[in-house]
Amino acid sequence: QKEVEQNSGPLSVPEGAIASLNCTYSDRGSQSFFWYRQYSGKSPELIMFIYSNGDKEDGRFTAQLNKASQYVSLLIRDSQPSDSATYLCAVNEGSGGSYIPTFGRGTSLIVHP
Amino acid sequence: GAVVSQHPSRVICKSGTSVKIECRSLDFQATTMFWYRQFPKQSLMLMATSNEGSKATYEQGVEKDKFLINHASLTLSTLTVTSAHPEDSSFYICSAREGLGRDTQYFGPGTRLTVL
């Protein structure tokens, strides 16, 4: 069974701090990895994706992928109260071109002033 | 960026009626569209995957005769909740993906269904 695991939280950080969100996945054949942000009552919005091992930076966000350890993380620098949301990790797993995405249950992030 | 629209954004209906939800990819052609359901404070649950021109693939436990999915074109997929009941009240979200591979899926804004 394909699994994507996230700590449900909540993760509470002070404004201006670095928030670190982690995700592990079970299928070693996974090819692509995504982070989405979901505000309460809204649909998920894409933050970034990563395909290769290492770090990928986009503004205040950095995604880190380690395929050997089967984890992907998201760092949010200079956290703002507006970053308070649920962060979903998604992994494209599968073979033969099916690539059905699997989502984690999400980590709730609270950034307090 | 890629834009996916959903209509209606909110619907309230009586028990026993059918409700159709439209999902459109506005600036790209979506080979694959996904339909999700999310209950309050719970995670996304994939209901079905639809590829243009073929029958949808439903997840285990999702009744295909109750949740009818049509993906008639590369920019439009519809979900019809037939004979809706109060337990079908939920937040329904579609997403669209351009290719079969690693391409990103983009979410629509969601449709909040309330069945009285």
XYZ file of C-alpha atoms in Angstrom:
229
model
C 0.000 0.000 0.000
C 1.371 3.356 -1.058
C 1.699 5.685 1.884
C 2.644 9.284 2.372
C 3.113 10.231 5.992
C 3.058 13.660 7.570
C 2.917 14.753 11.166
C -0.543 16.270 11.604
C 0.742 18.907 14.014
C -0.077 21.564 14.735
C 3.390 22.937 14.291
C 3.592 26.283 16.018
C 6.387 28.736 15.230
C 6.896 32.402 16.029
C 6.757 34.995 13.305
C 10.090 35.315 11.539
C 11.250 31.808 12.393
C 11.928 28.916 10.039
C 9.141 26.365 9.775
C 10.212 22.848 8.826
C 7.627 20.446 7.455
C 8.451 16.827 6.762
C 6.992 14.052 4.670
C 7.985 10.427 4.147
C 6.788 8.085 1.452
C 6.775 4.349 0.997
C 7.269 3.755 -2.723
C 10.917 3.901 -3.770
C 9.831 4.261 -7.379
C 8.253 7.647 -6.758
C 9.214 10.199 -9.338
C 7.810 13.596 -8.449
C 6.990 15.392 -5.260
C 4.767 18.353 -4.529
C 3.920 20.690 -1.699
C 0.502 22.307 -1.542
C -0.889 24.828 0.909
C -4.523 24.690 1.929
C -6.232 27.412 3.888
C -9.302 26.454 5.868
C -12.327 26.155 3.613
C -10.284 26.577 0.448
C -8.812 24.193 -2.097
C -5.095 23.341 -2.186
C -2.724 25.634 -4.036
C 0.637 24.558 -5.375
C 3.701 25.902 -3.589
C 6.393 23.989 -5.400
C 7.459 20.693 -6.875
C 10.738 18.836 -6.862
C 11.970 15.925 -8.935
C 15.673 15.544 -8.130
C 17.610 14.926 -4.959
C 18.788 18.047 -3.204
C 17.342 21.446 -2.523
C 15.096 23.648 -4.607
C 14.479 27.223 -3.549
C 11.669 29.559 -4.496
C 11.491 32.774 -2.528
C 10.995 31.968 1.148
C 10.335 28.306 0.389
C 12.888 25.521 0.018
C 11.972 21.959 -0.837
C 14.448 19.230 0.030
C 14.334 15.747 -1.437
C 16.254 12.698 -0.297
C 15.214 9.656 -2.300
C 17.573 7.299 -0.481
C 15.864 8.096 2.815
C 12.470 8.537 1.150
C 11.658 11.884 2.584
C 10.832 15.304 1.297
C 10.678 18.442 3.375
C 9.567 22.027 3.042
C 11.296 24.880 4.797
C 9.577 28.225 5.147
C 11.933 31.055 6.058
C 10.811 34.243 7.769
C 7.443 32.684 8.581
C 4.481 35.023 8.525
C 1.050 34.696 10.154
C -0.361 34.441 6.615
C 1.573 31.183 6.240
C -0.721 29.601 8.813
C -2.431 26.816 6.902
C -2.350 23.068 6.307
C 0.528 21.903 4.135
C -0.031 18.841 1.987
C 2.711 16.649 0.635
C 1.873 14.796 -2.574
C 3.839 12.077 -4.297
C 3.363 10.728 -7.793
C 3.787 7.003 -7.478
C 3.035 4.261 -9.872
C 4.312 2.683 -13.019
C 3.341 2.380 -16.639
C 2.464 6.035 -16.852
C -0.452 5.854 -14.458
C 1.029 8.193 -11.893
C -1.883 8.442 -9.516
C -0.900 11.013 -6.907
C -0.975 10.149 -3.237
C -1.493 12.876 -0.663
C -0.447 12.950 2.933
C -2.974 13.987 5.541
C -1.317 17.348 5.911
C 0.519 19.263 8.629
C -1.175 22.198 10.273
C 1.160 25.174 10.663
C 0.444 28.041 13.022
C 2.640 31.124 12.853
C 2.000 33.319 15.862
C 2.921 37.008 16.034
C 0.108 29.694 -14.067
C -2.419 27.029 -14.939
C -5.990 27.874 -13.984
C -8.754 25.448 -13.178
C -12.290 26.641 -12.595
C -15.189 24.923 -10.928
C -18.877 25.695 -11.085
C -20.891 26.141 -9.000
C -18.851 27.212 -5.995
C -21.673 26.441 -3.628
C -24.906 24.509 -3.977
C -27.720 23.684 -1.610
C -30.221 21.092 -2.702
C -32.972 18.900 -1.371
C -32.423 15.244 -0.632
C -33.045 13.077 -3.679
C -32.039 15.595 -6.307
C -29.033 15.356 -8.596
C -26.269 17.930 -8.718
C -23.778 18.498 -11.521
C -20.398 20.076 -10.897
C -18.248 21.311 -13.757
C -14.463 21.444 -13.784
C -12.644 23.311 -16.541
C -8.995 23.821 -17.335
C -8.891 27.352 -18.703
C -5.433 27.684 -20.215
C -4.225 24.170 -20.820
C -5.495 20.848 -22.049
C -6.035 18.377 -19.242
C -5.321 14.800 -20.171
C -6.257 13.717 -16.693
C -8.641 15.166 -14.149
C -9.109 14.070 -10.584
C -12.100 14.411 -8.296
C -11.645 14.682 -4.554
C -13.944 14.962 -1.587
C -13.024 16.546 1.699
C -15.068 16.479 4.879
C -14.482 19.163 7.527
C -11.094 18.937 9.188
C -10.262 15.770 7.270
C -7.791 15.025 4.521
C -8.389 14.963 0.784
C -9.939 11.758 -0.436
C -9.480 10.818 -4.062
C -12.779 9.695 -5.532
C -11.888 9.015 -9.137
C -9.491 9.669 -11.955
C -10.750 10.510 -15.400
C -8.891 10.562 -18.669
C -10.323 12.347 -21.657
C -12.407 10.062 -23.808
C -12.378 7.063 -21.493
C -14.312 5.851 -18.483
C -13.332 7.123 -15.093
C -11.444 4.939 -12.660
C -13.060 5.007 -9.248
C -11.344 4.480 -5.925
C -12.413 1.614 -3.740
C -15.610 2.390 -1.888
C -16.797 5.107 -4.275
C -20.046 4.194 -6.005
C -19.716 4.825 -9.710
C -23.478 4.826 -10.229
C -23.892 7.536 -7.634
C -20.989 9.726 -8.673
C -21.111 9.970 -12.441
C -18.028 11.394 -14.071
C -17.767 12.518 -17.654
C -14.565 13.797 -19.240
C -15.849 14.633 -22.674
C -13.138 17.056 -23.736
C -9.600 18.032 -22.835
C -10.857 21.039 -20.915
C -14.027 19.829 -19.213
C -14.941 17.153 -16.729
C -18.219 16.895 -14.863
C -19.193 15.146 -11.653
C -22.858 14.417 -11.100
C -23.979 13.422 -7.638
C -27.157 11.471 -8.255
C -29.960 11.229 -5.729
C -27.975 13.240 -3.226
C -28.472 12.647 0.483
C -27.315 14.625 3.516
C -24.309 12.346 3.965
C -23.093 13.477 0.530
C -22.689 16.998 1.880
C -19.016 17.789 1.487
C -16.414 19.909 -0.257
C -15.802 18.539 -3.755
C -12.585 19.566 -5.455
C -11.347 18.788 -8.929
C -7.810 18.992 -10.202
C -6.377 18.831 -13.685
C -3.081 17.647 -15.055
C -1.715 18.239 -18.512
C 0.324 15.076 -19.053
C 0.442 11.509 -17.862
C 3.809 11.719 -16.212
C 5.241 13.900 -13.551
C 3.251 16.981 -14.500
C 1.779 19.025 -11.744
C -1.905 18.893 -10.962
C -3.707 22.159 -10.405
C -6.773 22.396 -8.225
C -10.051 24.095 -8.857
C -11.520 26.301 -6.115
C -13.916 23.577 -4.963
C -17.672 23.201 -4.693
C -19.363 23.101 -1.331
C -22.406 20.855 -1.505
C -25.065 20.935 1.183
C -27.907 18.450 0.934
C -30.907 19.233 3.118
